Coordinates of C-alpha atoms in Angstrom, one line a residue:
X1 CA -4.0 -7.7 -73.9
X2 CA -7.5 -6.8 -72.9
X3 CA -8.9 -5.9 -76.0
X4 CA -7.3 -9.2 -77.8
X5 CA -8.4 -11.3 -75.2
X6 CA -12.3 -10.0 -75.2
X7 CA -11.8 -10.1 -79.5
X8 CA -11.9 -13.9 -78.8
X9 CA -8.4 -14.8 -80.9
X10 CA -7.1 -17.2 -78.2
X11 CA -4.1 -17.7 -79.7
X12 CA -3.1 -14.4 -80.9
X13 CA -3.8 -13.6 -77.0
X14 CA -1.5 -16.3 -76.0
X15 CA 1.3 -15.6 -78.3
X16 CA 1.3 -11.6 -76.8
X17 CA 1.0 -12.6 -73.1
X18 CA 4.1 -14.7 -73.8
X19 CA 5.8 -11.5 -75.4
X20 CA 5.0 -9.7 -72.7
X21 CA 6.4 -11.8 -70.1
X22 CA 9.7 -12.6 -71.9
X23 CA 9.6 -8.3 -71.7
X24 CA 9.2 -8.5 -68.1
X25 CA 11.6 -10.9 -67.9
X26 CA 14.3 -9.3 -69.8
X27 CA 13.9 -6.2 -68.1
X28 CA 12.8 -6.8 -64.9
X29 CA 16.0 -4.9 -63.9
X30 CA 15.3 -1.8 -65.4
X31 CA 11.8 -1.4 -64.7
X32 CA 10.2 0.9 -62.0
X33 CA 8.7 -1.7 -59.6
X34 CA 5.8 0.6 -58.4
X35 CA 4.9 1.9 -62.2
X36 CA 4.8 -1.8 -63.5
X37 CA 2.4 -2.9 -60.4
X38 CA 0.0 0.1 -61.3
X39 CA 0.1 -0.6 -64.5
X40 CA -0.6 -4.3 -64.5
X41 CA -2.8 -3.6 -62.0
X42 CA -5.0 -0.8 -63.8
X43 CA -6.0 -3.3 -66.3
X44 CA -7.0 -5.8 -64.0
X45 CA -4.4 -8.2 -65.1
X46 CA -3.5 -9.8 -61.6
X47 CA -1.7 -12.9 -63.4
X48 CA 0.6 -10.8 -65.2
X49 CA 1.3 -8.7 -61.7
X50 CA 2.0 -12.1 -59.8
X51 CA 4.2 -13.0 -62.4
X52 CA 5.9 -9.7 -62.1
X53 CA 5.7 -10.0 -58.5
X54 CA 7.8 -13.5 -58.5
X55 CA 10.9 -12.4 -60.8
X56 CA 11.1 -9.0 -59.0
X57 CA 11.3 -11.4 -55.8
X58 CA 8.5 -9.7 -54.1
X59 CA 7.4 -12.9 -51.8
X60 CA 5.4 -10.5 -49.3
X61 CA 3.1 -9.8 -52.2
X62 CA 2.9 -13.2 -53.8
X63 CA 1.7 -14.5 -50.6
X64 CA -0.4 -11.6 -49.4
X65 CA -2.4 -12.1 -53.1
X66 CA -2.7 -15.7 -52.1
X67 CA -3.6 -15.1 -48.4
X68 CA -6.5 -12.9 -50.1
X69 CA -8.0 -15.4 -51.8
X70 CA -7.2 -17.8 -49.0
X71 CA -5.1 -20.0 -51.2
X72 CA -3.3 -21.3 -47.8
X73 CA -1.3 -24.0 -50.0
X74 CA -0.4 -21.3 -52.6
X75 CA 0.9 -18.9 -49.9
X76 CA 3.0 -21.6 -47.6
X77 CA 4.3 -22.9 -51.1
X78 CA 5.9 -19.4 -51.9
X79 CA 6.6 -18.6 -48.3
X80 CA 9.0 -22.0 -48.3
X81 CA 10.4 -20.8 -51.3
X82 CA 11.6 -17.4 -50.3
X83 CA 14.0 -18.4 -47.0
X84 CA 12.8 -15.1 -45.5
X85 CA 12.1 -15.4 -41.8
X86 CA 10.7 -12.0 -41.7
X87 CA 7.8 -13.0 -43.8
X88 CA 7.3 -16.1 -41.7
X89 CA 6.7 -14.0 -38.3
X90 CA 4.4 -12.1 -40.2
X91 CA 2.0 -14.5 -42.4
X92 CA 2.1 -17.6 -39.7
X93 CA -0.6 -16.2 -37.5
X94 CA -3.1 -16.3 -40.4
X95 CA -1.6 -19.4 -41.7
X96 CA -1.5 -21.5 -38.6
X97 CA -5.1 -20.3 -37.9
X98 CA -6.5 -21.3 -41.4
X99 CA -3.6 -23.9 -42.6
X100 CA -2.6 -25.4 -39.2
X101 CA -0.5 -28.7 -40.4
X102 CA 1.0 -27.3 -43.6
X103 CA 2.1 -24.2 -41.6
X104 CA 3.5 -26.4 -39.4
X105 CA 4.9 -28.2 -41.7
X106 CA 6.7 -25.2 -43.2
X107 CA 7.9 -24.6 -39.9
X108 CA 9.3 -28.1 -39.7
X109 CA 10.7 -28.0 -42.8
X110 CA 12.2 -24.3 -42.8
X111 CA 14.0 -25.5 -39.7
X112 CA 15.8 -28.7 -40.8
X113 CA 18.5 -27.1 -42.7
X114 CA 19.4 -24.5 -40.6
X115 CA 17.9 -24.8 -37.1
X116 CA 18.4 -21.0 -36.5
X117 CA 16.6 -20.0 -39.2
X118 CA 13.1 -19.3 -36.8
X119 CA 13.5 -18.1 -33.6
X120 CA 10.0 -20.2 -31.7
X121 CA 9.4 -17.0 -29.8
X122 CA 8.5 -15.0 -32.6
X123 CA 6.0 -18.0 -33.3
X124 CA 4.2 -17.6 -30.6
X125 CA 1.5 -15.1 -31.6
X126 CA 0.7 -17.9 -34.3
X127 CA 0.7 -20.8 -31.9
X128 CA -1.8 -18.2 -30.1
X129 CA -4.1 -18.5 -32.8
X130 CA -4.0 -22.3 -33.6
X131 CA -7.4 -24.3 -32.8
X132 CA -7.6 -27.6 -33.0
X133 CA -10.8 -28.0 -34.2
X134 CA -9.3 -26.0 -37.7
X135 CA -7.3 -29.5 -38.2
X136 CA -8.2 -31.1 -41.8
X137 CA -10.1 -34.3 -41.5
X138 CA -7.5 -37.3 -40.2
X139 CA -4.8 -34.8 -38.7
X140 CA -5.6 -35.5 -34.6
X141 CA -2.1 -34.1 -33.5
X142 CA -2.0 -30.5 -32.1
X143 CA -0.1 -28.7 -34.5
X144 CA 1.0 -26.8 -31.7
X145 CA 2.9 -29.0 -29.5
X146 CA 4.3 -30.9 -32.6
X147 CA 6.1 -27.8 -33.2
X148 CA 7.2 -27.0 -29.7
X149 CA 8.4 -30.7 -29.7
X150 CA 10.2 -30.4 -32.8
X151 CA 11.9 -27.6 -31.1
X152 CA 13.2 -29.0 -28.5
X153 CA 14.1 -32.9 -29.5
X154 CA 15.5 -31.4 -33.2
X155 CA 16.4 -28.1 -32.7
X156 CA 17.4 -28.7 -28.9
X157 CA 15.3 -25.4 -27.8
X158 CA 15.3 -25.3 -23.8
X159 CA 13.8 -21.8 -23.8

């Protein structure tokens, strides 16, 4: 895929990235997950290993690429996608502290279908790292106590 692509024949290079990825999709079963990283990975092809990365259902490093490149959006996008709490107790302190209302608002929403699904204790590291000031321009509201709020007039949290 290298070699085509630096040979300039865009559509050639196209047509073979799509054949690749129809492999990886037809035999994302029966491929060793660790050889197929290293070997995406050894030729640099990071697009082809996040691909990879999303059939094999390997959220933790979909979101740790994005996190990376702090692609905030990206990360909370595939973070709301996955339903894994697990993943939310461990990427919400660097999300709330770069990404303060769309965490929130993955929190929020993560919540309203089942209202077990985050325990707010384990939040509290990230709430520990939330400063205001890291608001986006026109959000006023402390992202903090909207969540704790949530929790207790939604989710009717008394802890």
């Amino acid at each position: 895929l290298n070699s085509l692509k630096e040979v300039g024949s865009e559509a050639e290079y196209g047509c073979i990235l799509d054949e690749f990825r129809h492999f990886l999709q037809d035999n994302v079963s029966n491929l060793d997950a660790q050889t197929t990283y290293q070997l995406v990975m050894n030729h640099g092809r990071m697009d082809v290993m996040l691909y990879y990365a999303e059939l094999n259902g390997d959220h933790d490093r979909v979101i740790s690429y994005h996190i990376q490149r702090r692609e905030w959006t990206k990360a909370l996008d595939v973070l709301a996608k996955c339903q894994n709490a697990s993943l939310y107790y461990t990427y919400s302190p660097t999300l709330m502290q770069y990404s303060p209302v769309g965490t929130t608002n993955a929190w929020i929403n993560a919540t309203r279908t089942n209202a077990r699904f985050l325990d707010p204790q384990k939040l509290i590291p990230a709430l520990m790292r939330y400063d205001e000031s890291s608001n986006p321009p026109g959000h006023k509201a402390n992202q903090a106590l909207r969540f704790l709020q949530h929790c207790v007039k939604n989710l009717k949290n008394t802890d």
